[in-house]
Amino acid sequence: MGAMCWPSESELNVIRTKVAEMSGRDSKEVRIVVSPYRICPLGAHIDHQGGIVSAMTINKGILLGFVPSDDSQVLIQSGQFKGEVRFSVDEEQLPGNAAKLNDLGRAKGSSNSQEECSWGNYARGALYALQKRGNCIKQGIIGFICGAEGLDSSGLSSSAAVGVAYLLAFENANKLIVSPTENIEYDRLIENEYLGLKNGILDQSAILLSSYGCLTCMNCKKLSFESDLHVQTKEHRLIRCVESNGNHNNETMKQFKILLAFSGLKQALISNPGYNSRVAECREAAKVLLQASGNEGLEPLLSNVEPEAYEEHKCKLDPNLARRAEHYFSENKRVLKGLEAWASGNMEDFGKLISASGLSSIRNYESGCEPLIQLYEILLKAPGVHGTRFSGAGFRGCCIAFVDAERALDAASFVREEYPKLQPELASQIDEDKMVLICDAADCACVI
């Protein structure tokens, strides 16, 4: 982690001191989980259709300091939320409890109570996932968790990073050896079963499998846990730049920075109907294409439609479904071309593909709202930017951009100057120095 200067020694010391105060233990005993956020340069909106996607972690994310408790009790405090979470690892965690705890907060009419119940669900969900897979959890933890300020609800997979952090802490405290592949499944259980979120496994896969200097490539058609967990390990690849050679100080990494430009929109994905409706439209397009090509017996996913069959029968799709299918098939091609560009160190071509992905998300997938589209267009004009697109689903949050390292400050200043002209109200809700963050690539989640 030292090569990326995250977390800094001062950040680590603050967390160690806090956990030492909470537990009455020496700060040298405190262990810290580093769980980074992720970006997906290419592969927008195609994971749920079995497409090929790319991902990379950044040097911002979740830090969870902890010590094993002397018994089964769990005590956690947060840098972002009020209150504290207390429960015992002896308690059986049930999926319905998450909704009940949230309802309890609402019933009390207290935002503090609601807040405490909600953020504590991820720790309880981690215990649920470990219990469900038969792991013996006897040891609780005393911990303090904090995230990069202002980056929740920004399309950087903060929820997956939180779930992964709790899993690694409970496993470490109980001396469990768990593979990244198993933890991907465990975090899926947290999000899909315990919390009831309808998302895939791209986020946690990126957080657990990525490596500094590499693009993580995943074939989502093969990412199924219904049969063999080990399928996952065969279907992800780490694509290293030609100049990297395993060296964290390689020249290609020095050539670029990653910009995060924030729109000020913080609407949660689960409350926006756009995401689920687009997924349904993709499946409907797949159904039409499969029927037209004599493969109606296959699951209605666009990855089950051969590109040749798409070209032959796309005229049978109504205009709305045709746009969704065009995004899928063109984006899949962009990912494959992007992997080649990355492997050869060609940041210019890589960036052009990212911007083309952003444009297709707007025109074909229709996922952008006005502020994000404006932010995307500003970044296209910003000095030194190789490529840009929405981060996450594109219905709120931020845009990511790959930018020439020497011009990153100029690009950030350009965005800070131009965006408030178009969205003064939203921009006023963001601290000027946090409107655009300059980041580096990072490694996968770990305990230090």
PDB file of C-alpha atoms in Angstrom, residues 206-420:
ATOM      1  CA  ALA A 206     -13.170  -5.760  -8.296  1.00  0.00           C
ATOM      2  CA  ILE A 207     -12.444  -4.884  -4.667  1.00  0.00           C
ATOM      3  CA  LEU A 208     -11.188  -8.373  -3.824  1.00  0.00           C
ATOM      4  CA  LEU A 209      -9.378  -9.330  -7.057  1.00  0.00           C
ATOM      5  CA  SER A 210      -7.749  -6.155  -8.367  1.00  0.00           C
ATOM      6  CA  SER A 211      -4.000  -5.534  -8.359  1.00  0.00           C
ATOM      7  CA  TYR A 212      -2.096  -2.276  -8.637  1.00  0.00           C
ATOM      8  CA  GLY A 213      -1.093  -1.502 -12.205  1.00  0.00           C
ATOM      9  CA  CYS A 214      -3.624  -3.913 -13.679  1.00  0.00           C
ATOM     10  CA  LEU A 215      -7.056  -3.823 -15.202  1.00  0.00           C
ATOM     11  CA  THR A 216      -9.242  -6.557 -13.760  1.00  0.00           C
ATOM     12  CA  CYS A 217     -11.222  -8.179 -16.567  1.00  0.00           C
ATOM     13  CA  MET A 218     -14.278 -10.295 -15.762  1.00  0.00           C
ATOM     14  CA  ASN A 219     -16.540 -12.342 -17.984  1.00  0.00           C
ATOM     15  CA  CYS A 220     -19.848 -11.935 -16.171  1.00  0.00           C
ATOM     16  CA  LYS A 221     -21.483 -14.718 -18.175  1.00  0.00           C
ATOM     17  CA  LYS A 222     -19.404 -17.161 -16.160  1.00  0.00           C
ATOM     18  CA  LEU A 223     -19.816 -15.462 -12.783  1.00  0.00           C
ATOM     19  CA  SER A 224     -22.342 -17.894 -11.336  1.00  0.00           C
ATOM     20  CA  PHE A 225     -22.273 -19.353  -7.839  1.00  0.00           C
ATOM     21  CA  GLU A 226     -25.122 -21.770  -8.358  1.00  0.00           C
ATOM     22  CA  SER A 227     -22.755 -24.636  -9.036  1.00  0.00           C
ATOM     23  CA  ASP A 228     -19.001 -24.309  -8.573  1.00  0.00           C
ATOM     24  CA  LEU A 229     -17.479 -21.401  -6.671  1.00  0.00           C
ATOM     25  CA  HIS A 230     -14.172 -22.007  -8.432  1.00  0.00           C
ATOM     26  CA  VAL A 231     -15.647 -20.946 -11.772  1.00  0.00           C
ATOM     27  CA  GLN A 232     -14.968 -17.370 -10.656  1.00  0.00           C
ATOM     28  CA  THR A 233     -11.203 -17.796 -10.457  1.00  0.00           C
ATOM     29  CA  LYS A 234     -11.054 -19.024 -14.060  1.00  0.00           C
ATOM     30  CA  GLU A 235     -13.061 -16.116 -15.399  1.00  0.00           C
ATOM     31  CA  HIS A 236     -11.135 -13.086 -14.211  1.00  0.00           C
ATOM     32  CA  ARG A 237      -7.854 -11.895 -15.645  1.00  0.00           C
ATOM     33  CA  LEU A 238      -5.415  -9.233 -14.528  1.00  0.00           C
ATOM     34  CA  ILE A 239      -4.267  -7.251 -17.570  1.00  0.00           C
ATOM     35  CA  ARG A 240      -0.941  -5.608 -16.838  1.00  0.00           C
ATOM     36  CA  CYS A 241       0.483  -2.700 -18.812  1.00  0.00           C
ATOM     37  CA  VAL A 242       3.388  -3.742 -21.010  1.00  0.00           C
ATOM     38  CA  GLU A 243       5.690  -1.458 -19.021  1.00  0.00           C
ATOM     39  CA  SER A 244       4.588  -2.585 -15.575  1.00  0.00           C
ATOM     40  CA  ASN A 245       6.508  -5.845 -15.051  1.00  0.00           C
ATOM     41  CA  GLY A 246       5.158  -6.079 -11.531  1.00  0.00           C
ATOM     42  CA  ASN A 247       6.802  -2.821 -10.456  1.00  0.00           C
ATOM     43  CA  HIS A 248       4.601  -0.386  -8.520  1.00  0.00           C
ATOM     44  CA  ASN A 249       6.721   2.478  -9.797  1.00  0.00           C
ATOM     45  CA  ASN A 250       6.265   1.760 -13.498  1.00  0.00           C
ATOM     46  CA  GLU A 251       6.138   4.591 -16.018  1.00  0.00           C
ATOM     47  CA  THR A 252       2.625   3.903 -17.313  1.00  0.00           C
ATOM     48  CA  MET A 253       1.171   4.343 -13.833  1.00  0.00           C
ATOM     49  CA  LYS A 254       2.984   7.666 -13.531  1.00  0.00           C
ATOM     50  CA  GLN A 255       1.541   8.891 -16.820  1.00  0.00           C
ATOM     51  CA  PHE A 256      -2.040   9.245 -15.631  1.00  0.00           C
ATOM     52  CA  LYS A 257      -4.250  10.181 -12.719  1.00  0.00           C
ATOM     53  CA  ILE A 258      -7.902   9.360 -12.132  1.00  0.00           C
ATOM     54  CA  LEU A 259     -10.291  12.269 -11.643  1.00  0.00           C
ATOM     55  CA  LEU A 260     -13.534  11.928  -9.710  1.00  0.00           C
ATOM     56  CA  ALA A 261     -15.856  14.825 -10.528  1.00  0.00           C
ATOM     57  CA  PHE A 262     -18.987  15.068  -8.393  1.00  0.00           C
ATOM     58  CA  SER A 263     -22.395  16.230  -9.565  1.00  0.00           C
ATOM     59  CA  GLY A 264     -23.915  16.834  -6.119  1.00  0.00           C
ATOM     60  CA  LEU A 265     -26.652  14.245  -6.783  1.00  0.00           C
ATOM     61  CA  LYS A 266     -26.890  11.640  -4.034  1.00  0.00           C
ATOM     62  CA  GLN A 267     -30.021   9.682  -4.860  1.00  0.00           C
ATOM     63  CA  ALA A 268     -29.623   6.055  -3.841  1.00  0.00           C
ATOM     64  CA  LEU A 269     -29.732   3.447  -6.606  1.00  0.00           C
ATOM     65  CA  ILE A 270     -32.427   1.393  -4.888  1.00  0.00           C
ATOM     66  CA  SER A 271     -34.901   4.305  -5.003  1.00  0.00           C
ATOM     67  CA  ASN A 272     -34.463   5.024  -8.726  1.00  0.00           C
ATOM     68  CA  PRO A 273     -36.645   2.980 -11.101  1.00  0.00           C
ATOM     69  CA  GLY A 274     -34.326   3.654 -14.052  1.00  0.00           C
ATOM     70  CA  TYR A 275     -31.813   0.943 -13.214  1.00  0.00           C
ATOM     71  CA  ASN A 276     -34.265  -1.942 -12.901  1.00  0.00           C
ATOM     72  CA  SER A 277     -36.281  -0.838 -15.951  1.00  0.00           C
ATOM     73  CA  ARG A 278     -33.138  -0.831 -18.135  1.00  0.00           C
ATOM     74  CA  VAL A 279     -32.288  -4.352 -16.972  1.00  0.00           C
ATOM     75  CA  ALA A 280     -35.803  -5.496 -17.894  1.00  0.00           C
ATOM     76  CA  GLU A 281     -35.505  -3.865 -21.328  1.00  0.00           C
ATOM     77  CA  CYS A 282     -32.223  -5.640 -22.017  1.00  0.00           C
ATOM     78  CA  ARG A 283     -33.807  -8.964 -21.135  1.00  0.00           C
ATOM     79  CA  GLU A 284     -36.784  -8.222 -23.363  1.00  0.00           C
ATOM     80  CA  ALA A 285     -34.438  -7.390 -26.259  1.00  0.00           C
ATOM     81  CA  ALA A 286     -32.601 -10.654 -25.668  1.00  0.00           C
ATOM     82  CA  LYS A 287     -35.888 -12.564 -25.665  1.00  0.00           C
ATOM     83  CA  VAL A 288     -36.886 -11.129 -29.047  1.00  0.00           C
ATOM     84  CA  LEU A 289     -33.469 -11.816 -30.580  1.00  0.00           C
ATOM     85  CA  LEU A 290     -33.276 -15.366 -29.215  1.00  0.00           C
ATOM     86  CA  GLN A 291     -36.746 -16.191 -30.534  1.00  0.00           C
ATOM     87  CA  ALA A 292     -35.873 -14.741 -33.938  1.00  0.00           C
ATOM     88  CA  SER A 293     -32.714 -16.856 -34.131  1.00  0.00           C
ATOM     89  CA  GLY A 294     -34.381 -20.094 -32.966  1.00  0.00           C
ATOM     90  CA  ASN A 295     -32.801 -20.090 -29.484  1.00  0.00           C
ATOM     91  CA  GLU A 296     -35.835 -19.221 -27.376  1.00  0.00           C
ATOM     92  CA  GLY A 297     -34.894 -21.958 -24.895  1.00  0.00           C
ATOM     93  CA  LEU A 298     -31.902 -19.975 -23.636  1.00  0.00           C
ATOM     94  CA  GLU A 299     -32.090 -17.567 -20.711  1.00  0.00           C
ATOM     95  CA  PRO A 300     -33.010 -14.092 -22.027  1.00  0.00           C
ATOM     96  CA  LEU A 301     -29.608 -12.461 -21.594  1.00  0.00           C
ATOM     97  CA  LEU A 302     -27.911 -10.514 -24.366  1.00  0.00           C
ATOM     98  CA  SER A 303     -24.720 -12.545 -23.811  1.00  0.00           C
ATOM     99  CA  ASN A 304     -26.661 -15.583 -25.069  1.00  0.00           C
ATOM    100  CA  VAL A 305     -27.277 -13.828 -28.389  1.00  0.00           C
ATOM    101  CA  GLU A 306     -24.505 -14.368 -30.938  1.00  0.00           C
ATOM    102  CA  PRO A 307     -23.256 -11.083 -32.465  1.00  0.00           C
ATOM    103  CA  GLU A 308     -24.122 -12.415 -35.921  1.00  0.00           C
ATOM    104  CA  ALA A 309     -27.686 -13.151 -34.798  1.00  0.00           C
ATOM    105  CA  TYR A 310     -27.935  -9.642 -33.379  1.00  0.00           C
ATOM    106  CA  GLU A 311     -26.867  -8.076 -36.677  1.00  0.00           C
ATOM    107  CA  GLU A 312     -29.322 -10.247 -38.613  1.00  0.00           C
ATOM    108  CA  HIS A 313     -32.366  -9.751 -36.409  1.00  0.00           C
ATOM    109  CA  LYS A 314     -31.897  -6.338 -34.729  1.00  0.00           C
ATOM    110  CA  CYS A 315     -34.402  -4.880 -37.207  1.00  0.00           C
ATOM    111  CA  LYS A 316     -37.113  -6.790 -35.283  1.00  0.00           C
ATOM    112  CA  LEU A 317     -36.518  -4.747 -32.119  1.00  0.00           C
ATOM    113  CA  ASP A 318     -38.592  -1.679 -31.368  1.00  0.00           C
ATOM    114  CA  PRO A 319     -36.481   1.523 -31.173  1.00  0.00           C
ATOM    115  CA  ASN A 320     -36.202   1.490 -27.385  1.00  0.00           C
ATOM    116  CA  LEU A 321     -35.031  -2.126 -27.153  1.00  0.00           C
ATOM    117  CA  ALA A 322     -32.779  -1.608 -30.184  1.00  0.00           C
ATOM    118  CA  ARG A 323     -30.871   1.115 -28.332  1.00  0.00           C
ATOM    119  CA  ARG A 324     -30.365  -1.112 -25.276  1.00  0.00           C
ATOM    120  CA  ALA A 325     -29.065  -3.980 -27.421  1.00  0.00           C
ATOM    121  CA  GLU A 326     -26.782  -1.672 -29.399  1.00  0.00           C
ATOM    122  CA  HIS A 327     -25.248  -0.441 -26.165  1.00  0.00           C
ATOM    123  CA  TYR A 328     -24.582  -3.985 -24.996  1.00  0.00           C
ATOM    124  CA  PHE A 329     -22.925  -5.224 -28.181  1.00  0.00           C
ATOM    125  CA  SER A 330     -20.917  -2.053 -28.829  1.00  0.00           C
ATOM    126  CA  GLU A 331     -19.780  -1.869 -25.195  1.00  0.00           C
ATOM    127  CA  ASN A 332     -18.614  -5.481 -25.214  1.00  0.00           C
ATOM    128  CA  LYS A 333     -16.437  -4.634 -28.244  1.00  0.00           C
ATOM    129  CA  ARG A 334     -15.083  -1.536 -26.500  1.00  0.00           C
ATOM    130  CA  VAL A 335     -14.009  -3.598 -23.493  1.00  0.00           C
ATOM    131  CA  LEU A 336     -12.016  -6.014 -25.659  1.00  0.00           C
ATOM    132  CA  LYS A 337     -10.360  -3.149 -27.569  1.00  0.00           C
ATOM    133  CA  GLY A 338      -9.706  -1.364 -24.281  1.00  0.00           C
ATOM    134  CA  LEU A 339      -7.909  -4.343 -22.802  1.00  0.00           C
ATOM    135  CA  GLU A 340      -5.591  -4.366 -25.814  1.00  0.00           C
ATOM    136  CA  ALA A 341      -4.938  -0.629 -25.516  1.00  0.00           C
ATOM    137  CA  TRP A 342      -4.223  -0.931 -21.791  1.00  0.00           C
ATOM    138  CA  ALA A 343      -1.898  -3.892 -22.257  1.00  0.00           C
ATOM    139  CA  SER A 344       0.133  -1.909 -24.813  1.00  0.00           C
ATOM    140  CA  GLY A 345       0.214   1.227 -22.651  1.00  0.00           C
ATOM    141  CA  ASN A 346      -1.792   3.255 -25.190  1.00  0.00           C
ATOM    142  CA  MET A 347      -3.640   5.670 -22.903  1.00  0.00           C
ATOM    143  CA  GLU A 348      -4.899   7.790 -25.794  1.00  0.00           C
ATOM    144  CA  ASP A 349      -6.850   4.924 -27.399  1.00  0.00           C
ATOM    145  CA  PHE A 350      -7.924   3.644 -23.988  1.00  0.00           C
ATOM    146  CA  GLY A 351      -9.338   7.064 -23.136  1.00  0.00           C
ATOM    147  CA  LYS A 352     -11.214   7.407 -26.437  1.00  0.00           C
ATOM    148  CA  LEU A 353     -12.960   4.108 -25.751  1.00  0.00           C
ATOM    149  CA  ILE A 354     -13.963   5.299 -22.281  1.00  0.00           C
ATOM    150  CA  SER A 355     -15.516   8.462 -23.730  1.00  0.00           C
ATOM    151  CA  ALA A 356     -17.316   6.392 -26.387  1.00  0.00           C
ATOM    152  CA  SER A 357     -18.673   4.229 -23.584  1.00  0.00           C
ATOM    153  CA  GLY A 358     -19.955   7.367 -21.875  1.00  0.00           C
ATOM    154  CA  LEU A 359     -21.642   8.555 -25.062  1.00  0.00           C
ATOM    155  CA  SER A 360     -23.346   5.194 -25.602  1.00  0.00           C
ATOM    156  CA  SER A 361     -24.566   5.239 -22.001  1.00  0.00           C
ATOM    157  CA  ILE A 362     -26.217   8.572 -22.761  1.00  0.00           C
ATOM    158  CA  ARG A 363     -27.609   7.848 -26.235  1.00  0.00           C
ATOM    159  CA  ASN A 364     -28.319   4.126 -26.216  1.00  0.00           C
ATOM    160  CA  TYR A 365     -28.707   3.180 -22.562  1.00  0.00           C
ATOM    161  CA  GLU A 366     -30.228   6.573 -21.661  1.00  0.00           C
ATOM    162  CA  SER A 367     -28.885   6.420 -18.141  1.00  0.00           C
ATOM    163  CA  GLY A 368     -27.604   9.961 -17.708  1.00  0.00           C
ATOM    164  CA  CYS A 369     -29.445  12.796 -16.027  1.00  0.00           C
ATOM    165  CA  GLU A 370     -28.795  16.404 -17.061  1.00  0.00           C
ATOM    166  CA  PRO A 371     -26.177  17.302 -14.397  1.00  0.00           C
ATOM    167  CA  LEU A 372     -24.098  14.172 -15.094  1.00  0.00           C
ATOM    168  CA  ILE A 373     -24.295  14.665 -18.850  1.00  0.00           C
ATOM    169  CA  GLN A 374     -23.118  18.247 -18.405  1.00  0.00           C
ATOM    170  CA  LEU A 375     -20.276  17.062 -16.192  1.00  0.00           C
ATOM    171  CA  TYR A 376     -19.312  14.470 -18.814  1.00  0.00           C
ATOM    172  CA  GLU A 377     -19.250  17.142 -21.532  1.00  0.00           C
ATOM    173  CA  ILE A 378     -17.149  19.490 -19.386  1.00  0.00           C
ATOM    174  CA  LEU A 379     -14.610  16.742 -18.731  1.00  0.00           C
ATOM    175  CA  LEU A 380     -14.357  16.016 -22.465  1.00  0.00           C
ATOM    176  CA  LYS A 381     -13.108  19.603 -22.897  1.00  0.00           C
ATOM    177  CA  ALA A 382     -10.865  19.637 -19.822  1.00  0.00           C
ATOM    178  CA  PRO A 383      -7.104  19.888 -20.467  1.00  0.00           C
ATOM    179  CA  GLY A 384      -5.238  16.589 -20.493  1.00  0.00           C
ATOM    180  CA  VAL A 385      -8.294  14.327 -20.199  1.00  0.00           C
ATOM    181  CA  HIS A 386      -7.875  11.055 -22.135  1.00  0.00           C
ATOM    182  CA  GLY A 387     -11.431   9.827 -21.560  1.00  0.00           C
ATOM    183  CA  THR A 388     -14.431  10.123 -19.272  1.00  0.00           C
ATOM    184  CA  ARG A 389     -17.767   8.521 -18.428  1.00  0.00           C
ATOM    185  CA  PHE A 390     -20.275   8.146 -15.610  1.00  0.00           C
ATOM    186  CA  SER A 391     -19.298   6.114 -12.580  1.00  0.00           C
ATOM    187  CA  GLY A 392     -21.774   3.508 -11.430  1.00  0.00           C
ATOM    188  CA  ALA A 393     -25.292   3.379 -12.841  1.00  0.00           C
ATOM    189  CA  GLY A 394     -25.242   6.990 -14.052  1.00  0.00           C
ATOM    190  CA  PHE A 395     -28.466   8.102 -12.361  1.00  0.00           C
ATOM    191  CA  ARG A 396     -26.605  10.103  -9.722  1.00  0.00           C
ATOM    192  CA  GLY A 397     -23.077  10.468  -8.358  1.00  0.00           C
ATOM    193  CA  CYS A 398     -19.953  11.329 -10.272  1.00  0.00           C
ATOM    194  CA  CYS A 399     -17.994  11.039 -13.494  1.00  0.00           C
ATOM    195  CA  ILE A 400     -14.580   9.424 -13.716  1.00  0.00           C
ATOM    196  CA  ALA A 401     -11.843  10.562 -16.058  1.00  0.00           C
ATOM    197  CA  PHE A 402      -8.358   9.385 -16.944  1.00  0.00           C
ATOM    198  CA  VAL A 403      -6.098  12.402 -17.274  1.00  0.00           C
ATOM    199  CA  ASP A 404      -2.463  13.109 -18.059  1.00  0.00           C
ATOM    200  CA  ALA A 405      -0.718  13.256 -14.672  1.00  0.00           C
ATOM    201  CA  GLU A 406       1.019  16.561 -15.446  1.00  0.00           C
ATOM    202  CA  ARG A 407      -2.297  18.243 -16.320  1.00  0.00           C
ATOM    203  CA  ALA A 408      -4.501  16.770 -13.591  1.00  0.00           C
ATOM    204  CA  LEU A 409      -4.540  19.979 -11.531  1.00  0.00           C
ATOM    205  CA  ASP A 410      -5.457  22.058 -14.580  1.00  0.00           C
ATOM    206  CA  ALA A 411      -8.268  19.663 -15.476  1.00  0.00           C
ATOM    207  CA  ALA A 412      -9.625  19.747 -11.925  1.00  0.00           C
ATOM    208  CA  SER A 413      -9.560  23.564 -11.914  1.00  0.00           C
ATOM    209  CA  PHE A 414     -11.388  23.646 -15.256  1.00  0.00           C
ATOM    210  CA  VAL A 415     -14.232  21.484 -13.910  1.00  0.00           C
ATOM    211  CA  ARG A 416     -14.492  23.509 -10.690  1.00  0.00           C
ATOM    212  CA  GLU A 417     -14.849  26.663 -12.781  1.00  0.00           C
ATOM    213  CA  GLU A 418     -17.269  25.380 -15.441  1.00  0.00           C
ATOM    214  CA  TYR A 419     -19.703  23.075 -13.597  1.00  0.00           C
ATOM    215  CA  PRO A 420     -21.118  25.732 -11.202  1.00  0.00           C
TER     216      PRO A 420
END
